[in-house]
PDB file of C-alpha atoms in Angstrom:
ATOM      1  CA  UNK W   1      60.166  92.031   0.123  1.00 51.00           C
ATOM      2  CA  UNK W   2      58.322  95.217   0.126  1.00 48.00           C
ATOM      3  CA  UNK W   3      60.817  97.089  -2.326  1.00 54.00           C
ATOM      4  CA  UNK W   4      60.411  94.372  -4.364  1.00 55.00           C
ATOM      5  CA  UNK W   5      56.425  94.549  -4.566  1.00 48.00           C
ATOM      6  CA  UNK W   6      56.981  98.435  -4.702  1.00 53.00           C
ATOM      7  CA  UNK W   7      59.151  98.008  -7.997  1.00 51.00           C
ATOM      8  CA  UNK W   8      57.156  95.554  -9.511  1.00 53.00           C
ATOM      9  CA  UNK W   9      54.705  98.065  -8.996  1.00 51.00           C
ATOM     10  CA  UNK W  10      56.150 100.624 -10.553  1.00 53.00           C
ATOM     11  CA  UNK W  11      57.302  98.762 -13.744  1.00 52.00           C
ATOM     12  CA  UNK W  12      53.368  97.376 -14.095  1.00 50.00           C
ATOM     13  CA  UNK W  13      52.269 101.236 -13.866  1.00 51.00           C
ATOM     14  CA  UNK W  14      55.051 102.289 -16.690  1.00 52.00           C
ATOM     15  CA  UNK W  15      54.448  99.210 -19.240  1.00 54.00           C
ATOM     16  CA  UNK W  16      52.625 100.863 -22.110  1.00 54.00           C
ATOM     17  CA  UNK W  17      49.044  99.762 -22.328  1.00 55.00           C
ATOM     18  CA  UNK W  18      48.885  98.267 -18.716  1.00 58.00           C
ATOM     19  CA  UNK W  19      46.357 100.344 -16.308  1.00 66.00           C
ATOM     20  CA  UNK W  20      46.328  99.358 -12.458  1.00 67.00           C
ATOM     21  CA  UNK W  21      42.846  98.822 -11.027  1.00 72.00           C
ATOM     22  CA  UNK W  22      41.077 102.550  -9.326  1.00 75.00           C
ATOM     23  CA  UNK W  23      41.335 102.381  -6.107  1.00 75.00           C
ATOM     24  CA  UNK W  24      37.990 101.605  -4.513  1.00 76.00           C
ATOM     25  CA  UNK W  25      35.563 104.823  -3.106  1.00 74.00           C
ATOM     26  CA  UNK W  26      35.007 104.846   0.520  1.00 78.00           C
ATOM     27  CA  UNK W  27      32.818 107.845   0.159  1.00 78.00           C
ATOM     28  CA  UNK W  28      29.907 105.664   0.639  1.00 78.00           C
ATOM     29  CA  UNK W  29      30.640 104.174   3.753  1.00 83.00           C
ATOM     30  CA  UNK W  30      32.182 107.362   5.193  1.00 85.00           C
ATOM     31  CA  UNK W  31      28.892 109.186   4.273  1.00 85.00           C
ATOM     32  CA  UNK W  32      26.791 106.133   6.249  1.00 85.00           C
ATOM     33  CA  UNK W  33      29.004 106.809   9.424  1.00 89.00           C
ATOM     34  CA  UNK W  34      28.719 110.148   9.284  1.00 88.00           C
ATOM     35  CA  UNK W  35      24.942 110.045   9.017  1.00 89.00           C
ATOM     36  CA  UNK W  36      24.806 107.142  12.026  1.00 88.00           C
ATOM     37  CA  UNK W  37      27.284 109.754  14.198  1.00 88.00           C
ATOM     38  CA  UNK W  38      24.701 112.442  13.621  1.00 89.00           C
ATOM     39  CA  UNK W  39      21.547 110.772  14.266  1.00 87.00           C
ATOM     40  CA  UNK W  40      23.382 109.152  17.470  1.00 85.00           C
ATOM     41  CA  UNK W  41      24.655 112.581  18.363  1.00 85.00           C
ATOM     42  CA  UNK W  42      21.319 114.285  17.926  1.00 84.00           C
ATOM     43  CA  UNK W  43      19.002 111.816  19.959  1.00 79.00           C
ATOM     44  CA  UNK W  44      21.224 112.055  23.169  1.00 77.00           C
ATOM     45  CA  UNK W  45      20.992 115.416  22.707  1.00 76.00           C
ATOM     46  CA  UNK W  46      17.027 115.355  22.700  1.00 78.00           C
ATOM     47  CA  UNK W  47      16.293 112.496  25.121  1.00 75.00           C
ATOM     48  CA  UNK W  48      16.291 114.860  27.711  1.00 73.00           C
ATOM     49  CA  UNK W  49      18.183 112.881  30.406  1.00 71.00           C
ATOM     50  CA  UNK W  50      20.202 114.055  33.531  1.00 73.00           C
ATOM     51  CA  UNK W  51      23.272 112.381  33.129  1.00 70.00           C
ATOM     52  CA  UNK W  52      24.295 113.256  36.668  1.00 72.00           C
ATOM     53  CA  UNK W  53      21.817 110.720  37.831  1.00 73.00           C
ATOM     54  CA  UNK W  54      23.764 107.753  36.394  1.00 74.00           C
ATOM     55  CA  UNK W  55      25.677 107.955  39.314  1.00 79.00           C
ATOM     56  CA  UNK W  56      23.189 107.333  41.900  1.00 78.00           C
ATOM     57  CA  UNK W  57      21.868 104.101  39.825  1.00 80.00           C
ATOM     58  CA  UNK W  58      24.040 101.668  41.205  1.00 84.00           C
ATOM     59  CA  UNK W  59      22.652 102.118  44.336  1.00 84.00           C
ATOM     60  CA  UNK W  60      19.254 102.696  43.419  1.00 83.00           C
ATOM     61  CA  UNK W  61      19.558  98.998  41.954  1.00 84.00           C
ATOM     62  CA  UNK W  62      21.285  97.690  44.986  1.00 88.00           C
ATOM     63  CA  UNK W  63      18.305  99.328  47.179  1.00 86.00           C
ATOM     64  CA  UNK W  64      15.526  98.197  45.303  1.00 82.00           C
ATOM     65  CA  UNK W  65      16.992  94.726  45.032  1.00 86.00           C
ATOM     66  CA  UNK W  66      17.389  94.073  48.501  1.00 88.00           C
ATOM     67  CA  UNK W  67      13.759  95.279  49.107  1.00 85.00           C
ATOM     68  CA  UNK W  68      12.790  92.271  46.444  1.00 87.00           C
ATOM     69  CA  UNK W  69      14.553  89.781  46.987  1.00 86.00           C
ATOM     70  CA  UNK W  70      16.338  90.098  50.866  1.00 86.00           C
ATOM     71  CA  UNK W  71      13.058  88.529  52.314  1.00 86.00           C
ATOM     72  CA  UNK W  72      10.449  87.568  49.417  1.00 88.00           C
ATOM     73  CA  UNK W  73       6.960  87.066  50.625  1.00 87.00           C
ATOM     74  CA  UNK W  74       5.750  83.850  49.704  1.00 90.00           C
ATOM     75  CA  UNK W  75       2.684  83.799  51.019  1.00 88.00           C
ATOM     76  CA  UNK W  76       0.939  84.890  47.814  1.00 88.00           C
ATOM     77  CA  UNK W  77       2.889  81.958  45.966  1.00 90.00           C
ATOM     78  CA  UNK W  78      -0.367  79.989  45.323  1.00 91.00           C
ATOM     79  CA  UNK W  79      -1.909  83.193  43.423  1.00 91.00           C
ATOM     80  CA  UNK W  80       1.111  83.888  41.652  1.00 90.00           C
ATOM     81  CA  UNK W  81       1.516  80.405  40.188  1.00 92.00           C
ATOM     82  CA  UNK W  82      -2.341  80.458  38.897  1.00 91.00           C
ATOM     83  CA  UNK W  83      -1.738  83.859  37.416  1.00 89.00           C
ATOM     84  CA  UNK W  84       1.525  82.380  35.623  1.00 90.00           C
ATOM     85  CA  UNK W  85      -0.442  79.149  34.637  1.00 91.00           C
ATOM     86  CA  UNK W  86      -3.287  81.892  32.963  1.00 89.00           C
ATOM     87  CA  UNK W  87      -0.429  83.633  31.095  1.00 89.00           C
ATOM     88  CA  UNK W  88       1.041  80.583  29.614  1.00 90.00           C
ATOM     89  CA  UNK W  89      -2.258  79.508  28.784  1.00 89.00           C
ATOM     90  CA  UNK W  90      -2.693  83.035  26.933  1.00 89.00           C
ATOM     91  CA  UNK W  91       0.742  82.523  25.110  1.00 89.00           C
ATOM     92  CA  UNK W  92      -0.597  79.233  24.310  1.00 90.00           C
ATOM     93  CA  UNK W  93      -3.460  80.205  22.325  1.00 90.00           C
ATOM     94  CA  UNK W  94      -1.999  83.227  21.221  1.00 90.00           C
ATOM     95  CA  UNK W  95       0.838  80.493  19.292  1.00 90.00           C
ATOM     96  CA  UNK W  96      -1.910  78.125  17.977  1.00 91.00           C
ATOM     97  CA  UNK W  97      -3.895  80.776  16.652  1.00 91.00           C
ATOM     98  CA  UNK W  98      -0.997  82.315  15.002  1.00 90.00           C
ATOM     99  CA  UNK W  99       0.240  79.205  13.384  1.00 90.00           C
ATOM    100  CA  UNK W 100      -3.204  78.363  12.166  1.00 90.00           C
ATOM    101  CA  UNK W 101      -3.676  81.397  10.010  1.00 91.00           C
ATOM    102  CA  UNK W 102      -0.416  82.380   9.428  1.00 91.00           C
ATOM    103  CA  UNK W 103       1.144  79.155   7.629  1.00 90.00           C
ATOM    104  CA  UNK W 104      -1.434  78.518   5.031  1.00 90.00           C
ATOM    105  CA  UNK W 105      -1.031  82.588   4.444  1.00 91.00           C
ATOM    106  CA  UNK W 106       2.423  82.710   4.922  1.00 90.00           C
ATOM    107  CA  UNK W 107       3.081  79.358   1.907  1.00 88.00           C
ATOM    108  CA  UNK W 108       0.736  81.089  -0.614  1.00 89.00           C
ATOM    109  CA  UNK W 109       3.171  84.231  -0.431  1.00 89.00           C
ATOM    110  CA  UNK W 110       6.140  81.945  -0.894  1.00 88.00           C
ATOM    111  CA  UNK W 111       7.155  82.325  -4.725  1.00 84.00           C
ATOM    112  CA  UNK W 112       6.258  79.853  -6.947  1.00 80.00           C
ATOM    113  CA  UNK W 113       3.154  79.051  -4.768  1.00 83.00           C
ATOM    114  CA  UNK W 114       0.342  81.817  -4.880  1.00 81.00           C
ATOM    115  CA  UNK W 115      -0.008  84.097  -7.672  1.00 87.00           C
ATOM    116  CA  UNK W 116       2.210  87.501  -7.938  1.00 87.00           C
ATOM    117  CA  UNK W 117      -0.862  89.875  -6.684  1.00 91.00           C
ATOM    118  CA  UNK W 118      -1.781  87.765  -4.039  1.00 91.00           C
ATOM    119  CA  UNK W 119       2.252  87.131  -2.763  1.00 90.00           C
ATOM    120  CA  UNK W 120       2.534  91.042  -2.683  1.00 92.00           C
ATOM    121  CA  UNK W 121      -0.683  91.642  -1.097  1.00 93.00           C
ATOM    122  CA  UNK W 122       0.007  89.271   1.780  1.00 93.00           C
ATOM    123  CA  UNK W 123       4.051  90.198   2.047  1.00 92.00           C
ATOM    124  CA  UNK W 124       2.739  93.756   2.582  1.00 93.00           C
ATOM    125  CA  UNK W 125      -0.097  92.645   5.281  1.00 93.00           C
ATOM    126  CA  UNK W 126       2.611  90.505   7.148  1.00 93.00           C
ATOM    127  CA  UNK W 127       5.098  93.927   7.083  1.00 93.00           C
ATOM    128  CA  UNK W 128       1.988  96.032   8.386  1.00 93.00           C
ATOM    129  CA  UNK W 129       1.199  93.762  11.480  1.00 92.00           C
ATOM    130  CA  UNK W 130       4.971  93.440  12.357  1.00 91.00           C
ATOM    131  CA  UNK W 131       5.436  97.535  12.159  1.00 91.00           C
ATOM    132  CA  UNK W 132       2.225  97.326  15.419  1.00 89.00           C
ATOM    133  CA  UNK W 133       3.652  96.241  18.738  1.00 87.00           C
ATOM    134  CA  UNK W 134       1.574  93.263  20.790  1.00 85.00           C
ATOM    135  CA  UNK W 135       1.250  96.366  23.101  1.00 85.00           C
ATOM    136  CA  UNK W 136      -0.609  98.384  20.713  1.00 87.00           C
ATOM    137  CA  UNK W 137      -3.032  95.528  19.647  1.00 87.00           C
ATOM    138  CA  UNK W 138      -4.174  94.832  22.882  1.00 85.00           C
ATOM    139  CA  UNK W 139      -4.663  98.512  23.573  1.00 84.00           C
ATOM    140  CA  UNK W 140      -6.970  98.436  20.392  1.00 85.00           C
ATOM    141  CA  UNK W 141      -8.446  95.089  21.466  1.00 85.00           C
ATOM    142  CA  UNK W 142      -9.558  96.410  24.845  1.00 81.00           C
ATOM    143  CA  UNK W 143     -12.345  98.453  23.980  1.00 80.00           C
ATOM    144  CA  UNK W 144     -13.678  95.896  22.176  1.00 79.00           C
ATOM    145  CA  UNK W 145     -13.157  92.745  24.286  1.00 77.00           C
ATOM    146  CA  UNK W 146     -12.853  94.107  27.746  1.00 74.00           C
ATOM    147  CA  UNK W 147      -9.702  93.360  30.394  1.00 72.00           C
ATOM    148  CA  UNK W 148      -9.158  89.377  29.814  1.00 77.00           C
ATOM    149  CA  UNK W 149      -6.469  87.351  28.628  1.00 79.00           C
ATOM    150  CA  UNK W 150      -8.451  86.412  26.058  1.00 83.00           C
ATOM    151  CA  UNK W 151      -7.821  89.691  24.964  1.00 85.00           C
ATOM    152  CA  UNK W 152      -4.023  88.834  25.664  1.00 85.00           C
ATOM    153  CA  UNK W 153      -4.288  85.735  23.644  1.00 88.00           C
ATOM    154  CA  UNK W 154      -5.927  87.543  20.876  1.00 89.00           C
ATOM    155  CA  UNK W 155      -2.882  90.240  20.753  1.00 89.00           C
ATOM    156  CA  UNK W 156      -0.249  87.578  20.529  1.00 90.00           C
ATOM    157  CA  UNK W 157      -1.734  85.841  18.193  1.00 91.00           C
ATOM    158  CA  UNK W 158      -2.546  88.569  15.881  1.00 91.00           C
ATOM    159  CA  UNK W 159       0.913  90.086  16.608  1.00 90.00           C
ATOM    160  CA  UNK W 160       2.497  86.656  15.743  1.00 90.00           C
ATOM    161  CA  UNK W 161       0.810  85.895  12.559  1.00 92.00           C
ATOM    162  CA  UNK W 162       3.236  89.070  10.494  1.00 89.00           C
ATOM    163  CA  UNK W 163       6.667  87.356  11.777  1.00 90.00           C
ATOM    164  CA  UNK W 164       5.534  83.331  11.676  1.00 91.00           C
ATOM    165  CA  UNK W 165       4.041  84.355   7.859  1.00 91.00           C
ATOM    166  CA  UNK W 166       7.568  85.937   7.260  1.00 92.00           C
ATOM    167  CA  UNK W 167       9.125  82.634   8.438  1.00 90.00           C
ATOM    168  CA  UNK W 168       6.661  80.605   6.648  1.00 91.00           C
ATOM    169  CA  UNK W 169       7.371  81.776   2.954  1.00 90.00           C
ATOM    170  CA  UNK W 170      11.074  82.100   3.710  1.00 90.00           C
ATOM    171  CA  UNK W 171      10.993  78.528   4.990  1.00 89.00           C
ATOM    172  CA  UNK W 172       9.615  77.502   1.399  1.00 88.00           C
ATOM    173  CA  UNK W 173      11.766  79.555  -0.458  1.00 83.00           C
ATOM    174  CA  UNK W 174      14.618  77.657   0.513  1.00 85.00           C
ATOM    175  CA  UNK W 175      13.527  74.631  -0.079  1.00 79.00           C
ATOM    176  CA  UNK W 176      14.754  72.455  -2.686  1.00 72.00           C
ATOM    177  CA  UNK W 177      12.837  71.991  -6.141  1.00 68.00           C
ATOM    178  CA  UNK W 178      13.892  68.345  -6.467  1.00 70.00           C
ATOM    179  CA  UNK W 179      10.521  67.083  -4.812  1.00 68.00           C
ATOM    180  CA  UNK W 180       8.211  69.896  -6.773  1.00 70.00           C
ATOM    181  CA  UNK W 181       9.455  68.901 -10.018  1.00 67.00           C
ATOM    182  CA  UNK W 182       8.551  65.465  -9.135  1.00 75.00           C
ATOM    183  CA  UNK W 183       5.496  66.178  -8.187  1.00 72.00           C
ATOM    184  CA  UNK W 184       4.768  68.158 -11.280  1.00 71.00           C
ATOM    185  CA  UNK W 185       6.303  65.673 -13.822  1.00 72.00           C
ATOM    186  CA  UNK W 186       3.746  63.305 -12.579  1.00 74.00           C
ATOM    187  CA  UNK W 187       1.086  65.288 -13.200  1.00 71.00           C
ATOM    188  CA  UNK W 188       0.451  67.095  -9.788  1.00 72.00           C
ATOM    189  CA  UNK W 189      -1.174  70.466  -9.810  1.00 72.00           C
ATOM    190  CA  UNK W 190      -0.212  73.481  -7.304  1.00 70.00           C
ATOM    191  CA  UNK W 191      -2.385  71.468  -4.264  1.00 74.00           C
ATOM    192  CA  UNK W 192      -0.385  68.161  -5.122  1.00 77.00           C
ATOM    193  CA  UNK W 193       3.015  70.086  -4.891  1.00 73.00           C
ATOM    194  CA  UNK W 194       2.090  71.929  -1.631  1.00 75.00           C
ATOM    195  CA  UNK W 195       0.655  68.712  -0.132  1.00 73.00           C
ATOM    196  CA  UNK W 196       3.046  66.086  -1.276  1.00 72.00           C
ATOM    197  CA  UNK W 197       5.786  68.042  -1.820  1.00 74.00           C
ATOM    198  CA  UNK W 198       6.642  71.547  -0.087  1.00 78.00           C
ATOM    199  CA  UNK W 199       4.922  70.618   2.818  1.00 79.00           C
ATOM    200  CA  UNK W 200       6.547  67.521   4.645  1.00 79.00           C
ATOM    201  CA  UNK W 201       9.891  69.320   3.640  1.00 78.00           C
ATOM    202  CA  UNK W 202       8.780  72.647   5.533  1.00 83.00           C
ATOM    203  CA  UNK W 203       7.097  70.764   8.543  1.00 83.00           C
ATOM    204  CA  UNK W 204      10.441  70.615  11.009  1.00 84.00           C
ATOM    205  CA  UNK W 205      10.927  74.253   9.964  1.00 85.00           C
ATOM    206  CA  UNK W 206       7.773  75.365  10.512  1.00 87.00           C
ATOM    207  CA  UNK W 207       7.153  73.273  14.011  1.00 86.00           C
ATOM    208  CA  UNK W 208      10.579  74.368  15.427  1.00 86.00           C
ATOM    209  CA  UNK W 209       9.449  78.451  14.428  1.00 87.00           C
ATOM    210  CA  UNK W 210       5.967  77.815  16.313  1.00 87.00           C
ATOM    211  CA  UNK W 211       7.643  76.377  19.785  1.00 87.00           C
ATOM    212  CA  UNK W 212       9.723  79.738  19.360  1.00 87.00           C
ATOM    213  CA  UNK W 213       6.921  82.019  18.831  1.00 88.00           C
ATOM    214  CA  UNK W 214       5.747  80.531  21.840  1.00 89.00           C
ATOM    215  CA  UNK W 215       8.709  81.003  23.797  1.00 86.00           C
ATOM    216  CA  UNK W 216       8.184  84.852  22.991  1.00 88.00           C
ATOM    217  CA  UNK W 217       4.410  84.809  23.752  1.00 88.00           C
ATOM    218  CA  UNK W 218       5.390  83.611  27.283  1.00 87.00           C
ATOM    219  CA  UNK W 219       7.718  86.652  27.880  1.00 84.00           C
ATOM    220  CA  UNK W 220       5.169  89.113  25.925  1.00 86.00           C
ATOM    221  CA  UNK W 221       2.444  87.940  27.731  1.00 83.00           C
ATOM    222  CA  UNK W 222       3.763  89.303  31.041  1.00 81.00           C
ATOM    223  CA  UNK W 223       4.278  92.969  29.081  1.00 81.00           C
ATOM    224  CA  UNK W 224       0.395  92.510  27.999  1.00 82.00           C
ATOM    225  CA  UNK W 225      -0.483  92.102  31.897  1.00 76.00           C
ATOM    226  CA  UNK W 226       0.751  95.359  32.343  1.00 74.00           C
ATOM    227  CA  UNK W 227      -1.785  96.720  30.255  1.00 74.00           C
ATOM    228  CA  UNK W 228      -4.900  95.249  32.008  1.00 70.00           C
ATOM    229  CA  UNK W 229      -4.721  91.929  29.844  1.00 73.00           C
ATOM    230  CA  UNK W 230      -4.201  90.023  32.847  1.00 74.00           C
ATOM    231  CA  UNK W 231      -2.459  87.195  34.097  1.00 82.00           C
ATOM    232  CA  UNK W 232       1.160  87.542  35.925  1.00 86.00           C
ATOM    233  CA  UNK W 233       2.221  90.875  34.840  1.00 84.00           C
ATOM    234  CA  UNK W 234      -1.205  92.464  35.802  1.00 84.00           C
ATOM    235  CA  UNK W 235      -0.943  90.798  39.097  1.00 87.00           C
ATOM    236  CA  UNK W 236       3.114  92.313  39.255  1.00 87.00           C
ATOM    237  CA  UNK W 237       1.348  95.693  37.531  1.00 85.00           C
ATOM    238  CA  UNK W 238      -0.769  96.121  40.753  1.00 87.00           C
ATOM    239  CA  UNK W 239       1.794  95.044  43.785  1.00 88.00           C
ATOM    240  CA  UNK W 240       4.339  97.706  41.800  1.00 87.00           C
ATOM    241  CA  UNK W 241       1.817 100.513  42.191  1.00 86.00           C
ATOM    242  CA  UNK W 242       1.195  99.611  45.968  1.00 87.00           C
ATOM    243  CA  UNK W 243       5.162  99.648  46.334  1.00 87.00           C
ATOM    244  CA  UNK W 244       4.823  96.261  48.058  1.00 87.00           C
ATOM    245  CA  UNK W 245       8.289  95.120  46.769  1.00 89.00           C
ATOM    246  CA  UNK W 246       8.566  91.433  48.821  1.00 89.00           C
ATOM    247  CA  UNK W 247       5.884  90.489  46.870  1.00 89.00           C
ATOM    248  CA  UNK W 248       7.039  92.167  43.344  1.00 89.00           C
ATOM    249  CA  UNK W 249      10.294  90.070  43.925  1.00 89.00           C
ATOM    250  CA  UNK W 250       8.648  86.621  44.617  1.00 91.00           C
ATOM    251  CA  UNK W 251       6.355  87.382  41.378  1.00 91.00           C
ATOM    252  CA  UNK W 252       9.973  88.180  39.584  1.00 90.00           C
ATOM    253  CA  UNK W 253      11.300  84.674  40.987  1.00 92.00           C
ATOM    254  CA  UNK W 254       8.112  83.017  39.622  1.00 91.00           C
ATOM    255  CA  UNK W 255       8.512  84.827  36.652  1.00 89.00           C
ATOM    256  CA  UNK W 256      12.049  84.054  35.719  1.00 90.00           C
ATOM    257  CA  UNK W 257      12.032  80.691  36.658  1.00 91.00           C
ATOM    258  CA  UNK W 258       8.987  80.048  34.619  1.00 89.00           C
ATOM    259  CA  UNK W 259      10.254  81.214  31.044  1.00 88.00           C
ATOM    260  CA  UNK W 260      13.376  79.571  32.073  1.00 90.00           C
ATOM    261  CA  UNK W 261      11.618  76.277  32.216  1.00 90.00           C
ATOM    262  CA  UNK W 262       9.668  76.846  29.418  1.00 87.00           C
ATOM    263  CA  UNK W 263      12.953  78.277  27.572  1.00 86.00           C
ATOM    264  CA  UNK W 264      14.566  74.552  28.215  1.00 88.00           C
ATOM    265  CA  UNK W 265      11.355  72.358  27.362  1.00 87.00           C
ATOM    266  CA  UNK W 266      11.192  74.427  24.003  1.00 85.00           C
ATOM    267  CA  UNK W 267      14.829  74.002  23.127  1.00 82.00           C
ATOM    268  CA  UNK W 268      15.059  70.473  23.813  1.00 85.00           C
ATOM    269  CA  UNK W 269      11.973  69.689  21.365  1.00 84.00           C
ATOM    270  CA  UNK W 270      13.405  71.781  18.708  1.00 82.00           C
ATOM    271  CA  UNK W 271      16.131  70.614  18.272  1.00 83.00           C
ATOM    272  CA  UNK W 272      14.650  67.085  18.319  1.00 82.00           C
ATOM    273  CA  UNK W 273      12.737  68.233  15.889  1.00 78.00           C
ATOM    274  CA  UNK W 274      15.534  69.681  13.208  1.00 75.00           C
ATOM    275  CA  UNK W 275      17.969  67.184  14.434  1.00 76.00           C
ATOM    276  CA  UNK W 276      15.977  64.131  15.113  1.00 67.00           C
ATOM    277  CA  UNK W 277      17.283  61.422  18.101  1.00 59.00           C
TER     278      UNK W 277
END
């Protein structure tokens, strides 16, 4: 079989006028590894780590976890749940807010909705608040609003507003322009296509991407404890420095179990949402 290909081959390659296809470059995508193995190569050389210390981690995790978890005290459970109850309240508001401003934003950057200056303008303002960690905005945020989960609610929401505006105008890119047309043939302007048309076809998108952005705010929330912002991870933040570690692992229980929950709520209503009863 394979002489026969080969002399097939060879009598294409002699006809007179016949050229075989070049064979394709790889020099692209051997440059692109070559430039991945460096940069790879050069940041373990500059992270400054002692290898020899992977060895002891094992145990170091098997140590630490039998300090948590071995014999958890639960006699701060009461405090811990409030906390946990004032950080899902903070990734609450921090979702509502950033639905609220980002969707009407995020459908006037969708093309064929706002004008080309103002799509650019808000594209780029949606990239700049993604490139900021929820970290970094409550940092900011402190000095102006003081250590309260406000301040935490305030970060998330502000933080969430560059990826749900992403979603937003992707959602309405994709849609199809069956119902605009419509709209338009009748004699709808831009408000009548958004209202009547773009919008009840986005709506199961758009309520399915704010029960997710939620489900992130609840794990981010416990980061932005960390950082004074309160609720459960400033609570975990302050029985970590005091190396009371029965405590730390009944806040990690409370913590995983939590999201968990949440996780499963969230997941069941969207996909009763996309995918109906």
């Amino acid at each position: 079989m394979s002489s026969t290909v080969e002399a097939r081959t060879r009598t294409t390659a002699t006809r007179p006028g016949v050229a075989l296809p070049p064979r394709p470059s790889r020099r692209g995508q051997t440059a692109a590894t070559a430039v991945v193995g460096v940069v790879l190569l050069v940041a373990t050389a500059t992270l400054d780590v002692e290898w020899a210390d992977l060895r002891d981690l094992p145990a170091a995790v098997r140590d630490y976890g039998t300090l948590m978890f071995a014999d958890p005290d639960w006699s701060r459970l009461p405090r811990a749940l409030f906390e946990m109850w004032r950080s899902i309240s903070m990734a609450w508001l921090g979702a509502m807010l950033c639905v609220v401003v980002s969707i009407p934003l995020g459908m006037l950057a969708a093309h064929g909705v706002g004008p080309a200056w103002l799509r650019l303008a808000l594209r780029g303002l949606f990239a700049v608040i993604r490139a900021v960690p929820e970290v970094i905005i409550a940092l900011v945020l402190l000095t102006v609003t003081g250590l309260t989960p406000f301040t935490g609610a305030l970060a998330l929401g502000i933080a969430g507003i560059g990826t749900q505006g992403k979603w937003t105008y992707e959602t309405i890119e994709t849609l199809r322009d069956g119902a605009a047309d419509a709209v338009r043939a009748a004699g709808g302007g831009r408000t009548a296509v958004i209202r009547w048309a773009l919008w009840p076809a986005a709506l199961p998108t758009l309520l399915s991407f704010a029960l997710y952005r939620f489900e992130i705010n609840i794990r981010m929330s416990a980061v932005l404890g960390l950082v004074g912002a309160g609720g459960i991870g400033s609570m975990l933040a302050n029985y970590t420095n005091y190396r009371a570690w029965d405590t730390v692992g009944m806040l990690l229980i409370v913590v995983v179990a939590t999201t968990m929950a949440v996780d499963a709520v969230s997941g069941a209503l969207r996909r009763r949402i996309m995918e109906g009863t």
